[in-house]
Amino acid sequence: MLTKNQIYEATIVDYTTEGQGIAKIEGCAVFIPNAIVGEVCRVRIEKAQKTWAAGKIVEILERSAHRINRECPVAKLCGGCNFWHMDYEEECRLKAERVRTCLNRIGGQNLTEMPILRAPTCHSYRNKAQYPVAVKNGRAYAGFFKAGTHSVVENSRCAILPPEMDLVKDAVIDYVNQFRVSVYDELSHKGLLRHIYVRRGAVSGQILVCLAVNGRKLPHVPELTRRLKKIPGFATLVLSVNTKKGNTVLGDEFLTLYGEGFIEDTLCGLSFRLSPRSFYQVNHHQAQRLYAAAIEQAGITKSDTVLDLYCGVGTITLAMAAAAGKVIGVEVIPQAVEDAKENARRNGIENAEFFCGDAGEAALALEKQGVHADVVVVDPPRKGLNADAIEALVRFAPRRIVYVSCDPATLARDVALLSQRGYRLQNAQAADLFPRCAHVESIVCLCKQ
Ligand code: SAH
């Protein structure tokens, strides 16, 4: 076991899924934030366990050519981003490598290369922000959680958000401080304002402001809307009632205080209505490229029925509708299904159907009713597919399965399961939808053997 507080010399050999550097010291894996593969560092051990330890760089003895000066002043403290200390080339390399090694080690593949769709910019790309609100010296402020904690790091200008989002944050905080609106405190479960949630249409520029509150009412609403109306694109203000303990941002009830309660955006040439609760990829440009890759890999023909499981507001489903005979989307969040149906209607798409329910259960039910699917698209949350979903896929026996994933480890697990049930991995690529952050998206196509 390594000794706490002792300083060791170490070479960084790999990265964790959170993007920390990994070094091997006396057979022990040491996790070191802000370290780059190839660097030789003096590392102080902060926490020591039998098989692993956590350390901090004290001095860099051999600096990586990929190390850069951080553009973001709070990057080291803020838990939002992970990679401001390295160039984008190294970030893309490590992300592609993570997808490749997961598919090989967990997925039983033997891939020697992994292409990655690189983002054209690392700046202002996000179309959604969630700022937790806190109080310091009697004044409210908003920012982002420090990694692994619930303390809020203030950041006046976040580099990955469009400036309009920070204007919203500043306007809300100004109102909160002027009218002494109480701020939620996790420990006592008292106070009103919990999170400022902002969504902005990348093409439309429309802004939805949703305040997550521990209550049902907000004081002096006209004063708040007066401030928000000065921000270009502001379209609607919604309260999300969240009186539950825990760290879920949005509650289940939404009260519209100004505007229509949703915004619109254009994606893949289609118009989409977006409610606060509906999922919508945060990186518009890269999402379009990801969906284009999904469409290409699906190889759909006019006589095909396409089933899109975990369809959200119907982005992929509707983008595939023109090429297919029929498309069917399944999604568990009722508001998202409502959005999806409305989105089909507003784009004049008549060959799309949407169902609300658990993807696995709904797919099994559809199969029992005699529905068939030539191609199935799945885009599950991080936990990947459950046993029902895998079973449904096997029963549908589609020609192709296109799997869009936000977690390469669960993707690889599911690829292994599907390979045992007659599906062969035909194509795999990584996509960077979250520049400077550790998450990586990937897309694979599986063909029936
Ligand atoms: N394909 C869509 C959404 C992908 S995100 C897009 O790219 O825009 C994953 C979606 O799965 C979310 O909308 C989430 O609400 C939904 N979801 C989560 N668990 C689910 C389940 N068990 N069954 C069906 N949908 C689920």
CSV table of C-alpha atoms and ligand atoms in Angstrom, one decimal:
chain,number,residue,atom,x,y,z
A,1,MET,CA,0.0,0.0,0.0
A,2,LEU,CA,1.3,3.5,-0.8
A,3,THR,CA,1.8,6.0,2.0
A,4,LYS,CA,-0.6,8.9,2.3
A,5,ASN,CA,1.1,12.4,1.8
A,6,GLN,CA,4.3,10.8,0.5
A,7,ILE,CA,5.6,12.0,-2.9
A,8,TYR,CA,6.4,9.5,-5.7
A,9,GLU,CA,7.6,9.9,-9.2
A,10,ALA,CA,5.3,8.4,-11.8
A,11,THR,CA,4.6,8.2,-15.5
A,12,ILE,CA,1.0,8.6,-16.7
A,13,VAL,CA,0.0,5.6,-18.8
A,14,ASP,CA,-3.7,5.8,-19.3
A,15,TYR,CA,-6.9,7.7,-18.5
A,16,THR,CA,-10.0,6.8,-16.3
A,17,THR,CA,-13.5,7.2,-17.8
A,18,GLU,CA,-13.6,10.6,-16.0
A,19,GLY,CA,-10.5,11.6,-17.8
A,20,GLN,CA,-8.1,11.5,-14.9
A,21,GLY,CA,-4.5,10.3,-15.6
A,22,ILE,CA,-3.6,6.8,-14.4
A,23,ALA,CA,-0.1,5.9,-13.2
A,24,LYS,CA,1.2,2.6,-11.8
A,25,ILE,CA,3.2,3.0,-8.6
A,26,GLU,CA,4.5,-0.2,-6.9
A,27,GLY,CA,1.8,-2.2,-8.6
A,28,CYS,CA,-0.9,0.2,-7.4
A,29,ALA,CA,-3.2,2.2,-9.8
A,30,VAL,CA,-3.0,5.9,-8.9
A,31,PHE,CA,-5.6,8.3,-10.3
A,32,ILE,CA,-4.3,11.7,-10.9
A,33,PRO,CA,-6.5,14.6,-12.1
A,34,ASN,CA,-5.1,17.0,-14.8
A,35,ALA,CA,-2.4,14.6,-15.9
A,36,ILE,CA,-1.7,13.7,-19.5
A,37,VAL,CA,-0.5,10.3,-20.9
A,38,GLY,CA,3.3,10.3,-21.3
A,39,GLU,CA,3.9,12.9,-18.6
A,40,VAL,CA,6.4,12.2,-15.8
A,41,CYS,CA,5.2,13.8,-12.6
A,42,ARG,CA,5.9,14.1,-8.9
A,43,VAL,CA,2.7,13.0,-7.3
A,44,ARG,CA,1.5,13.4,-3.7
A,45,ILE,CA,-0.7,10.6,-2.5
A,46,GLU,CA,-4.0,12.0,-1.1
A,47,LYS,CA,-5.8,8.7,-0.5
A,48,ALA,CA,-4.4,5.2,-0.3
A,49,GLN,CA,-6.2,1.9,-0.6
A,50,LYS,CA,-4.9,-1.6,-1.2
A,51,THR,CA,-5.2,-1.7,-4.9
A,52,TRP,CA,-5.6,1.9,-5.8
A,53,ALA,CA,-4.8,5.4,-4.7
A,54,ALA,CA,-5.6,9.0,-5.5
A,55,GLY,CA,-2.9,11.6,-6.0
A,56,LYS,CA,-2.2,15.1,-7.1
A,57,ILE,CA,0.5,16.5,-9.3
A,58,VAL,CA,3.1,18.4,-7.3
A,59,GLU,CA,5.5,19.0,-10.2
A,60,ILE,CA,5.6,18.0,-13.9
A,61,LEU,CA,9.0,16.7,-14.6
A,62,GLU,CA,8.3,15.8,-18.3
A,63,ARG,CA,5.5,17.9,-19.9
A,64,SER,CA,3.4,16.4,-22.6
A,65,ALA,CA,3.4,18.3,-25.9
A,66,HIS,CA,-0.4,18.1,-25.7
A,67,ARG,CA,-0.5,20.2,-22.5
A,68,ILE,CA,-2.0,23.7,-23.0
A,69,ASN,CA,-2.8,26.7,-20.9
A,70,ARG,CA,-6.3,26.5,-19.6
A,71,GLU,CA,-8.6,29.0,-21.2
A,72,CYS,CA,-11.2,28.6,-18.4
A,73,PRO,CA,-10.2,30.3,-15.2
A,74,VAL,CA,-12.2,27.9,-13.0
A,75,ALA,CA,-11.4,24.7,-14.9
A,76,LYS,CA,-9.5,23.2,-12.1
A,77,LEU,CA,-12.3,23.6,-9.6
A,78,CYS,CA,-15.4,23.2,-11.7
A,79,GLY,CA,-16.8,19.7,-12.1
A,80,GLY,CA,-18.3,20.6,-15.5
A,81,CYS,CA,-15.3,20.1,-17.8
A,82,ASN,CA,-12.4,17.8,-17.6
A,83,PHE,CA,-10.0,18.6,-20.4
A,84,TRP,CA,-9.0,22.3,-20.5
A,85,HIS,CA,-5.4,21.3,-19.7
A,86,MET,CA,-4.9,19.3,-23.0
A,87,ASP,CA,-5.2,20.1,-26.7
A,88,TYR,CA,-8.3,18.9,-28.6
A,89,GLU,CA,-6.2,16.3,-30.5
A,90,GLU,CA,-5.3,14.4,-27.3
A,91,GLU,CA,-8.9,14.6,-26.1
A,92,CYS,CA,-10.2,13.1,-29.3
A,93,ARG,CA,-7.5,10.4,-29.3
A,94,LEU,CA,-8.4,9.4,-25.7
A,95,LYS,CA,-12.1,9.3,-26.4
A,96,ALA,CA,-11.8,7.2,-29.6
A,97,GLU,CA,-9.4,4.9,-27.6
A,98,ARG,CA,-11.9,4.5,-24.8
A,99,VAL,CA,-14.6,3.4,-27.3
A,100,ARG,CA,-12.2,1.0,-29.0
A,101,THR,CA,-10.9,-0.6,-25.9
A,102,CYS,CA,-14.4,-1.1,-24.4
A,103,LEU,CA,-15.6,-2.8,-27.6
A,104,ASN,CA,-12.5,-5.0,-27.6
A,105,ARG,CA,-12.3,-5.8,-23.9
A,106,ILE,CA,-15.9,-6.0,-22.9
A,107,GLY,CA,-17.5,-6.4,-26.3
A,108,GLY,CA,-15.2,-9.2,-27.5
A,109,GLN,CA,-14.2,-7.4,-30.7
A,110,ASN,CA,-10.8,-7.0,-32.2
A,111,LEU,CA,-10.9,-3.5,-33.6
A,112,THR,CA,-7.5,-1.9,-34.5
A,113,GLU,CA,-8.9,1.5,-35.3
A,114,MET,CA,-11.7,3.8,-34.1
A,115,PRO,CA,-12.7,6.9,-36.2
A,116,ILE,CA,-14.1,9.8,-34.2
A,117,LEU,CA,-16.4,12.6,-35.5
A,118,ARG,CA,-14.4,15.6,-34.2
A,119,ALA,CA,-16.3,18.8,-33.2
A,120,PRO,CA,-15.5,21.9,-35.2
A,121,THR,CA,-15.5,24.0,-32.0
A,122,CYS,CA,-15.1,23.5,-28.3
A,123,HIS,CA,-16.7,26.9,-27.5
A,124,SER,CA,-20.4,27.9,-26.8
A,125,TYR,CA,-21.6,24.6,-28.2
A,126,ARG,CA,-24.1,23.6,-25.5
A,127,ASN,CA,-27.8,24.4,-25.9
A,128,LYS,CA,-28.7,23.5,-22.3
A,129,ALA,CA,-27.4,24.7,-19.0
A,130,GLN,CA,-28.3,23.7,-15.4
A,131,TYR,CA,-26.9,26.1,-12.8
A,132,PRO,CA,-27.2,25.2,-9.2
A,133,VAL,CA,-27.8,28.2,-6.9
A,134,ALA,CA,-26.1,28.8,-3.6
A,135,VAL,CA,-25.5,31.6,-1.1
A,136,LYS,CA,-22.2,33.1,0.0
A,137,ASN,CA,-21.9,36.0,2.4
A,138,GLY,CA,-25.6,36.6,2.2
A,139,ARG,CA,-25.7,36.9,-1.6
A,140,ALA,CA,-27.1,34.4,-4.0
A,141,TYR,CA,-24.9,33.2,-6.9
A,142,ALA,CA,-25.0,30.4,-9.5
A,143,GLY,CA,-22.4,28.2,-11.1
A,144,PHE,CA,-21.5,24.6,-11.3
A,145,PHE,CA,-20.9,21.8,-8.9
A,146,LYS,CA,-17.3,21.2,-7.9
A,147,ALA,CA,-16.4,17.7,-9.0
A,148,GLY,CA,-17.8,15.0,-6.7
A,149,THR,CA,-19.3,17.6,-4.3
A,150,HIS,CA,-22.4,19.8,-3.9
A,151,SER,CA,-20.5,23.0,-3.4
A,152,VAL,CA,-21.1,25.5,-6.1
A,153,VAL,CA,-18.2,27.0,-8.0
A,154,GLU,CA,-19.0,30.5,-9.4
A,155,ASN,CA,-18.2,31.1,-13.0
A,156,SER,CA,-19.2,34.4,-14.6
A,157,ARG,CA,-18.7,33.2,-18.2
A,158,CYS,CA,-18.7,29.5,-19.1
A,159,ALA,CA,-16.7,28.8,-22.2
A,160,ILE,CA,-18.9,25.9,-23.5
A,161,LEU,CA,-22.2,27.8,-23.1
A,162,PRO,CA,-23.4,30.5,-25.5
A,163,PRO,CA,-23.2,34.0,-23.8
A,164,GLU,CA,-27.0,34.3,-23.7
A,165,MET,CA,-27.2,31.5,-21.2
A,166,ASP,CA,-24.9,33.4,-18.8
A,167,LEU,CA,-27.1,36.5,-19.3
A,168,VAL,CA,-30.1,34.5,-18.2
A,169,LYS,CA,-28.2,33.3,-15.1
A,170,ASP,CA,-27.1,36.8,-14.3
A,171,ALA,CA,-30.6,38.2,-14.7
A,172,VAL,CA,-32.2,35.5,-12.4
A,173,ILE,CA,-29.5,36.1,-9.8
A,174,ASP,CA,-30.0,39.8,-9.9
A,175,TYR,CA,-33.7,39.4,-9.4
A,176,VAL,CA,-33.1,36.8,-6.6
A,177,ASN,CA,-30.8,39.2,-4.7
A,178,GLN,CA,-32.9,42.3,-5.2
A,179,PHE,CA,-36.1,40.6,-4.0
A,180,ARG,CA,-34.5,38.4,-1.4
A,181,VAL,CA,-35.9,35.3,-2.9
A,182,SER,CA,-34.7,32.4,-0.7
A,183,VAL,CA,-32.2,29.9,-2.0
A,184,TYR,CA,-32.7,26.2,-1.4
A,185,ASP,CA,-30.5,24.5,1.2
A,186,GLU,CA,-30.0,20.8,0.8
A,187,LEU,CA,-29.3,20.1,4.5
A,188,SER,CA,-32.4,21.8,6.0
A,189,HIS,CA,-34.5,21.1,2.8
A,190,LYS,CA,-35.6,24.8,3.2
A,191,GLY,CA,-35.5,27.7,0.8
A,192,LEU,CA,-37.1,28.1,-2.7
A,193,LEU,CA,-34.7,28.4,-5.7
A,194,ARG,CA,-32.7,25.2,-6.5
A,195,HIS,CA,-31.6,25.4,-10.1
A,196,ILE,CA,-31.6,27.7,-13.1
A,197,TYR,CA,-32.2,25.5,-16.1
A,198,VAL,CA,-31.8,27.1,-19.6
A,199,ARG,CA,-32.4,25.7,-23.0
A,200,ARG,CA,-31.7,27.6,-26.2
A,201,GLY,CA,-32.5,26.5,-29.7
A,202,ALA,CA,-29.3,26.5,-31.7
A,203,VAL,CA,-31.0,27.6,-34.9
A,204,SER,CA,-34.1,29.4,-33.6
A,205,GLY,CA,-32.2,31.2,-30.8
A,206,GLN,CA,-35.3,30.8,-28.7
A,207,ILE,CA,-34.6,30.6,-25.0
A,208,LEU,CA,-36.6,28.6,-22.4
A,209,VAL,CA,-35.9,29.5,-18.8
A,210,CYS,CA,-37.0,26.9,-16.2
A,211,LEU,CA,-36.6,27.6,-12.5
A,212,ALA,CA,-36.5,24.5,-10.3
A,213,VAL,CA,-38.1,25.5,-7.0
A,214,ASN,CA,-38.9,23.9,-3.7
A,215,GLY,CA,-42.5,25.2,-3.8
A,216,ARG,CA,-45.2,26.3,-6.2
A,217,LYS,CA,-44.9,30.1,-6.3
A,218,LEU,CA,-42.3,32.7,-7.1
A,219,PRO,CA,-42.6,36.3,-5.8
A,220,HIS,CA,-42.4,39.3,-8.1
A,221,VAL,CA,-42.7,37.3,-11.3
A,222,PRO,CA,-43.2,40.5,-13.5
A,223,GLU,CA,-39.8,41.8,-12.2
A,224,LEU,CA,-38.2,38.6,-13.3
A,225,THR,CA,-39.7,38.5,-16.8
A,226,ARG,CA,-38.9,42.2,-17.2
A,227,ARG,CA,-35.2,41.3,-16.8
A,228,LEU,CA,-35.4,38.2,-18.9
A,229,LYS,CA,-37.1,40.1,-21.8
A,230,LYS,CA,-34.0,42.1,-22.3
A,231,ILE,CA,-32.1,39.0,-23.4
A,232,PRO,CA,-32.3,38.3,-27.1
A,233,GLY,CA,-34.3,35.2,-27.8
A,234,PHE,CA,-36.0,34.9,-24.4
A,235,ALA,CA,-39.3,33.1,-25.2
A,236,THR,CA,-40.8,31.4,-22.1
A,237,LEU,CA,-40.5,31.1,-18.3
A,238,VAL,CA,-41.5,27.9,-16.6
A,239,LEU,CA,-41.5,26.8,-12.9
A,240,SER,CA,-40.6,23.3,-12.2
A,241,VAL,CA,-42.0,22.2,-8.9
A,242,ASN,CA,-39.4,20.1,-7.2
A,243,THR,CA,-40.1,19.6,-3.5
A,244,LYS,CA,-38.2,16.3,-3.3
A,245,LYS,CA,-34.9,15.7,-1.5
A,246,GLY,CA,-32.0,14.5,-3.6
A,247,ASN,CA,-30.2,15.9,-6.6
A,248,THR,CA,-32.6,15.5,-9.5
A,249,VAL,CA,-32.9,18.9,-11.0
A,250,LEU,CA,-36.4,19.0,-12.4
A,251,GLY,CA,-39.6,17.9,-10.7
A,252,ASP,CA,-42.6,16.4,-12.3
A,253,GLU,CA,-44.9,19.4,-12.4
A,254,PHE,CA,-44.4,22.4,-14.7
A,255,LEU,CA,-46.2,25.8,-14.4
A,256,THR,CA,-45.8,28.2,-17.2
A,257,LEU,CA,-45.3,31.8,-16.0
A,258,TYR,CA,-44.6,33.5,-19.3
A,259,GLY,CA,-44.9,32.4,-23.0
A,260,GLU,CA,-45.9,29.0,-24.2
A,261,GLY,CA,-43.9,26.7,-21.9
A,262,PHE,CA,-41.8,25.2,-24.8
A,263,ILE,CA,-39.4,26.4,-27.5
A,264,GLU,CA,-38.8,25.3,-31.1
A,265,ASP,CA,-35.7,24.4,-32.9
A,266,THR,CA,-34.7,23.1,-36.3
A,267,LEU,CA,-32.7,19.9,-36.5
A,268,CYS,CA,-31.8,17.8,-39.6
A,269,GLY,CA,-34.1,20.2,-41.6
A,270,LEU,CA,-37.1,19.5,-39.4
A,271,SER,CA,-38.9,21.6,-36.9
A,272,PHE,CA,-39.0,20.4,-33.3
A,273,ARG,CA,-41.0,21.5,-30.3
A,274,LEU,CA,-39.1,21.0,-27.0
A,275,SER,CA,-40.6,20.9,-23.5
A,276,PRO,CA,-38.3,21.3,-20.5
A,277,ARG,CA,-38.6,17.7,-19.5
A,278,SER,CA,-37.8,16.3,-23.0
A,279,PHE,CA,-34.3,15.1,-23.9
A,280,TYR,CA,-32.6,17.0,-26.7
A,281,GLN,CA,-28.9,16.5,-27.6
A,282,VAL,CA,-26.9,19.4,-26.2
A,283,ASN,CA,-24.6,19.8,-29.1
A,284,HIS,CA,-26.7,20.7,-32.1
A,285,HIS,CA,-24.0,20.5,-34.9
A,286,GLN,CA,-22.6,17.2,-33.7
A,287,ALA,CA,-26.0,15.7,-33.1
A,288,GLN,CA,-26.9,16.4,-36.7
A,289,ARG,CA,-23.8,14.6,-37.8
A,290,LEU,CA,-24.5,11.7,-35.4
A,291,TYR,CA,-28.0,11.3,-36.7
A,292,ALA,CA,-26.7,11.5,-40.3
A,293,ALA,CA,-24.3,8.6,-39.5
A,294,ALA,CA,-27.2,6.7,-37.9
A,295,ILE,CA,-29.3,7.1,-41.0
A,296,GLU,CA,-26.5,6.1,-43.3
A,297,GLN,CA,-25.7,3.0,-41.2
A,298,ALA,CA,-29.4,2.0,-41.0
A,299,GLY,CA,-29.5,1.5,-44.8
A,300,ILE,CA,-33.2,2.0,-44.9
A,301,THR,CA,-35.4,1.4,-47.9
A,302,LYS,CA,-38.9,2.7,-48.7
A,303,SER,CA,-40.5,-0.7,-47.8
A,304,ASP,CA,-38.9,-0.8,-44.3
A,305,THR,CA,-40.5,-0.4,-40.9
A,306,VAL,CA,-38.0,1.2,-38.5
A,307,LEU,CA,-38.4,1.0,-34.8
A,308,ASP,CA,-36.7,3.7,-32.8
A,309,LEU,CA,-36.4,2.8,-29.1
A,310,TYR,CA,-35.6,5.6,-26.6
A,311,CYS,CA,-36.7,8.1,-29.2
A,312,GLY,CA,-37.1,11.3,-27.0
A,313,VAL,CA,-38.9,14.0,-29.0
A,314,GLY,CA,-38.6,11.8,-32.2
A,315,THR,CA,-35.4,13.4,-33.6
A,316,ILE,CA,-33.9,10.2,-35.1
A,317,THR,CA,-37.4,8.7,-35.8
A,318,LEU,CA,-38.6,11.7,-37.8
A,319,ALA,CA,-35.2,12.2,-39.6
A,320,MET,CA,-35.5,8.6,-40.8
A,321,ALA,CA,-39.2,8.8,-41.8
A,322,ALA,CA,-38.7,10.1,-45.4
A,323,ALA,CA,-36.5,7.1,-46.3
A,324,ALA,CA,-38.7,4.5,-44.6
A,325,GLY,CA,-42.1,3.0,-45.2
A,326,LYS,CA,-43.1,3.4,-41.6
A,327,VAL,CA,-41.3,4.6,-38.4
A,328,ILE,CA,-42.3,3.8,-34.8
A,329,GLY,CA,-40.9,5.6,-31.8
A,330,VAL,CA,-41.0,4.4,-28.2
A,331,GLU,CA,-40.2,6.7,-25.2
A,332,VAL,CA,-40.8,6.6,-21.5
A,333,ILE,CA,-41.3,10.4,-20.7
A,334,PRO,CA,-45.0,11.4,-21.5
A,335,GLN,CA,-44.1,15.0,-22.3
A,336,ALA,CA,-41.4,13.8,-24.8
A,337,VAL,CA,-44.0,11.5,-26.5
A,338,GLU,CA,-46.4,14.5,-26.7
A,339,ASP,CA,-43.6,16.5,-28.3
A,340,ALA,CA,-42.8,13.7,-30.7
A,341,LYS,CA,-46.4,13.4,-31.9
A,342,GLU,CA,-46.6,17.2,-32.3
A,343,ASN,CA,-43.3,17.2,-34.1
A,344,ALA,CA,-44.5,14.6,-36.6
A,345,ARG,CA,-47.7,16.7,-37.2
A,346,ARG,CA,-45.9,20.0,-37.6
A,347,ASN,CA,-43.5,18.5,-40.2
A,348,GLY,CA,-46.4,16.9,-42.1
A,349,ILE,CA,-44.9,13.4,-41.4
A,350,GLU,CA,-47.7,10.8,-41.7
A,351,ASN,CA,-45.8,7.5,-41.5
A,352,ALA,CA,-44.7,7.9,-37.9
A,353,GLU,CA,-46.3,6.5,-34.7
A,354,PHE,CA,-45.2,7.0,-31.1
A,355,PHE,CA,-45.8,5.0,-28.0
A,356,CYS,CA,-45.1,5.9,-24.4
A,357,GLY,CA,-43.6,3.2,-22.2
A,358,ASP,CA,-40.5,1.3,-21.2
A,359,ALA,CA,-38.6,0.5,-24.4
A,360,GLY,CA,-38.2,-3.2,-23.6
A,361,GLU,CA,-41.7,-3.8,-22.4
A,362,ALA,CA,-43.3,-1.7,-25.2
A,363,ALA,CA,-41.2,-3.4,-27.9
A,364,LEU,CA,-42.1,-6.9,-26.6
A,365,ALA,CA,-45.8,-5.9,-26.6
A,366,LEU,CA,-45.6,-4.5,-30.2
A,367,GLU,CA,-43.9,-7.7,-31.3
A,368,LYS,CA,-46.7,-9.8,-29.7
A,369,GLN,CA,-49.3,-7.7,-31.6
A,370,GLY,CA,-47.6,-8.8,-34.8
A,371,VAL,CA,-45.7,-5.6,-35.6
A,372,HIS,CA,-42.5,-6.3,-37.5
A,373,ALA,CA,-39.3,-4.2,-37.8
A,374,ASP,CA,-36.7,-4.4,-40.5
A,375,VAL,CA,-34.3,-2.0,-38.8
A,376,VAL,CA,-34.2,-1.1,-35.1
A,377,VAL,CA,-32.5,2.0,-33.7
A,378,VAL,CA,-31.7,2.2,-30.0
A,379,ASP,CA,-30.4,5.2,-28.2
A,380,PRO,CA,-30.6,4.3,-24.5
A,381,PRO,CA,-29.5,6.3,-21.4
A,382,ARG,CA,-26.1,5.3,-19.8
A,383,LYS,CA,-27.3,2.1,-18.3
A,384,GLY,CA,-27.8,0.6,-21.8
A,385,LEU,CA,-30.4,-2.0,-22.7
A,386,ASN,CA,-32.2,-4.1,-20.2
A,387,ALA,CA,-33.0,-7.9,-20.6
A,388,ASP,CA,-36.5,-7.1,-22.1
A,389,ALA,CA,-35.0,-4.8,-24.7
A,390,ILE,CA,-32.4,-7.3,-25.7
A,391,GLU,CA,-35.1,-10.0,-25.9
A,392,ALA,CA,-37.3,-7.8,-28.0
A,393,LEU,CA,-34.5,-7.1,-30.4
A,394,VAL,CA,-33.9,-10.8,-30.9
A,395,ARG,CA,-37.6,-11.5,-31.4
A,396,PHE,CA,-38.0,-8.7,-34.0
A,397,ALA,CA,-34.9,-10.1,-35.7
A,398,PRO,CA,-34.3,-6.9,-37.7
A,399,ARG,CA,-31.8,-6.9,-40.6
A,400,ARG,CA,-29.8,-4.2,-38.8
A,401,ILE,CA,-29.6,-2.7,-35.4
A,402,VAL,CA,-28.1,0.8,-35.1
A,403,TYR,CA,-27.0,1.4,-31.5
A,404,VAL,CA,-26.3,5.0,-30.5
A,405,SER,CA,-24.7,5.1,-27.1
A,406,CYS,CA,-23.5,7.6,-24.5
A,407,ASP,CA,-21.6,5.0,-22.5
A,408,PRO,CA,-19.1,2.8,-24.3
A,409,ALA,CA,-19.0,0.3,-21.5
A,410,THR,CA,-22.7,-0.6,-21.5
A,411,LEU,CA,-22.6,-0.4,-25.3
A,412,ALA,CA,-19.8,-3.0,-25.4
A,413,ARG,CA,-21.7,-5.2,-22.9
A,414,ASP,CA,-24.8,-5.1,-25.1
A,415,VAL,CA,-22.7,-5.7,-28.3
A,416,ALA,CA,-21.4,-8.9,-26.6
A,417,LEU,CA,-24.9,-10.0,-25.7
A,418,LEU,CA,-26.2,-9.4,-29.2
A,419,SER,CA,-23.2,-11.2,-30.8
A,420,GLN,CA,-24.2,-14.3,-28.8
A,421,ARG,CA,-27.7,-13.9,-30.3
A,422,GLY,CA,-26.7,-13.7,-34.0
A,423,TYR,CA,-25.7,-10.1,-34.6
A,424,ARG,CA,-22.3,-9.1,-35.9
A,425,LEU,CA,-20.7,-5.7,-35.4
A,426,GLN,CA,-20.3,-4.2,-38.8
A,427,ASN,CA,-19.4,-0.6,-38.2
A,428,ALA,CA,-18.3,1.5,-35.1
A,429,GLN,CA,-17.4,5.1,-34.6
A,430,ALA,CA,-17.0,7.5,-31.8
A,431,ALA,CA,-18.5,11.0,-31.9
A,432,ASP,CA,-17.5,14.0,-29.8
A,433,LEU,CA,-20.6,15.7,-28.7
A,434,PHE,CA,-19.1,17.1,-25.5
A,435,PRO,CA,-15.8,18.8,-26.2
A,436,ARG,CA,-13.7,19.5,-23.1
A,437,CYS,CA,-15.9,17.0,-21.1
A,438,ALA,CA,-15.2,13.4,-20.4
A,439,HIS,CA,-18.4,11.9,-21.9
A,440,VAL,CA,-18.2,10.2,-25.3
A,441,GLU,CA,-20.9,9.2,-27.7
A,442,SER,CA,-20.6,6.3,-30.1
A,443,ILE,CA,-22.6,4.7,-32.8
A,444,VAL,CA,-22.4,1.1,-34.0
A,445,CYS,CA,-24.2,-1.0,-36.6
A,446,LEU,CA,-24.9,-4.6,-36.0
A,447,CYS,CA,-26.1,-6.9,-38.8
A,448,LYS,CA,-28.0,-10.2,-38.6
A,449,GLN,CA,-25.8,-13.1,-39.6
B,1,SAH,N1,-32.9,9.4,-29.5
B,1,SAH,C1,-33.3,10.6,-28.8
B,1,SAH,C2,-33.3,10.5,-27.3
B,1,SAH,C3,-32.1,9.8,-26.7
B,1,SAH,S1,-31.8,10.0,-25.0
B,1,SAH,C4,-32.4,11.8,-29.3
B,1,SAH,O1,-31.3,11.6,-29.8
B,1,SAH,O2,-32.9,13.0,-29.2
B,1,SAH,C5,-32.5,8.6,-24.3
B,1,SAH,C6,-34.1,8.7,-24.2
B,1,SAH,O3,-34.5,7.5,-23.6
B,1,SAH,C7,-34.5,9.9,-23.3
B,1,SAH,O4,-35.5,10.6,-24.0
B,1,SAH,C8,-35.2,9.2,-22.1
B,1,SAH,O5,-36.3,9.8,-21.6
B,1,SAH,C9,-35.6,7.8,-22.7
B,1,SAH,N2,-35.7,6.7,-21.8
B,1,SAH,C10,-35.0,6.5,-20.6
B,1,SAH,N3,-35.3,5.3,-20.1
B,1,SAH,C11,-36.2,4.7,-21.0
B,1,SAH,C12,-37.0,3.5,-21.0
B,1,SAH,N4,-36.8,2.6,-20.0
B,1,SAH,N5,-37.8,3.2,-22.0
B,1,SAH,C13,-37.9,4.1,-23.0
B,1,SAH,N6,-37.3,5.3,-23.0
B,1,SAH,C14,-36.5,5.6,-22.0
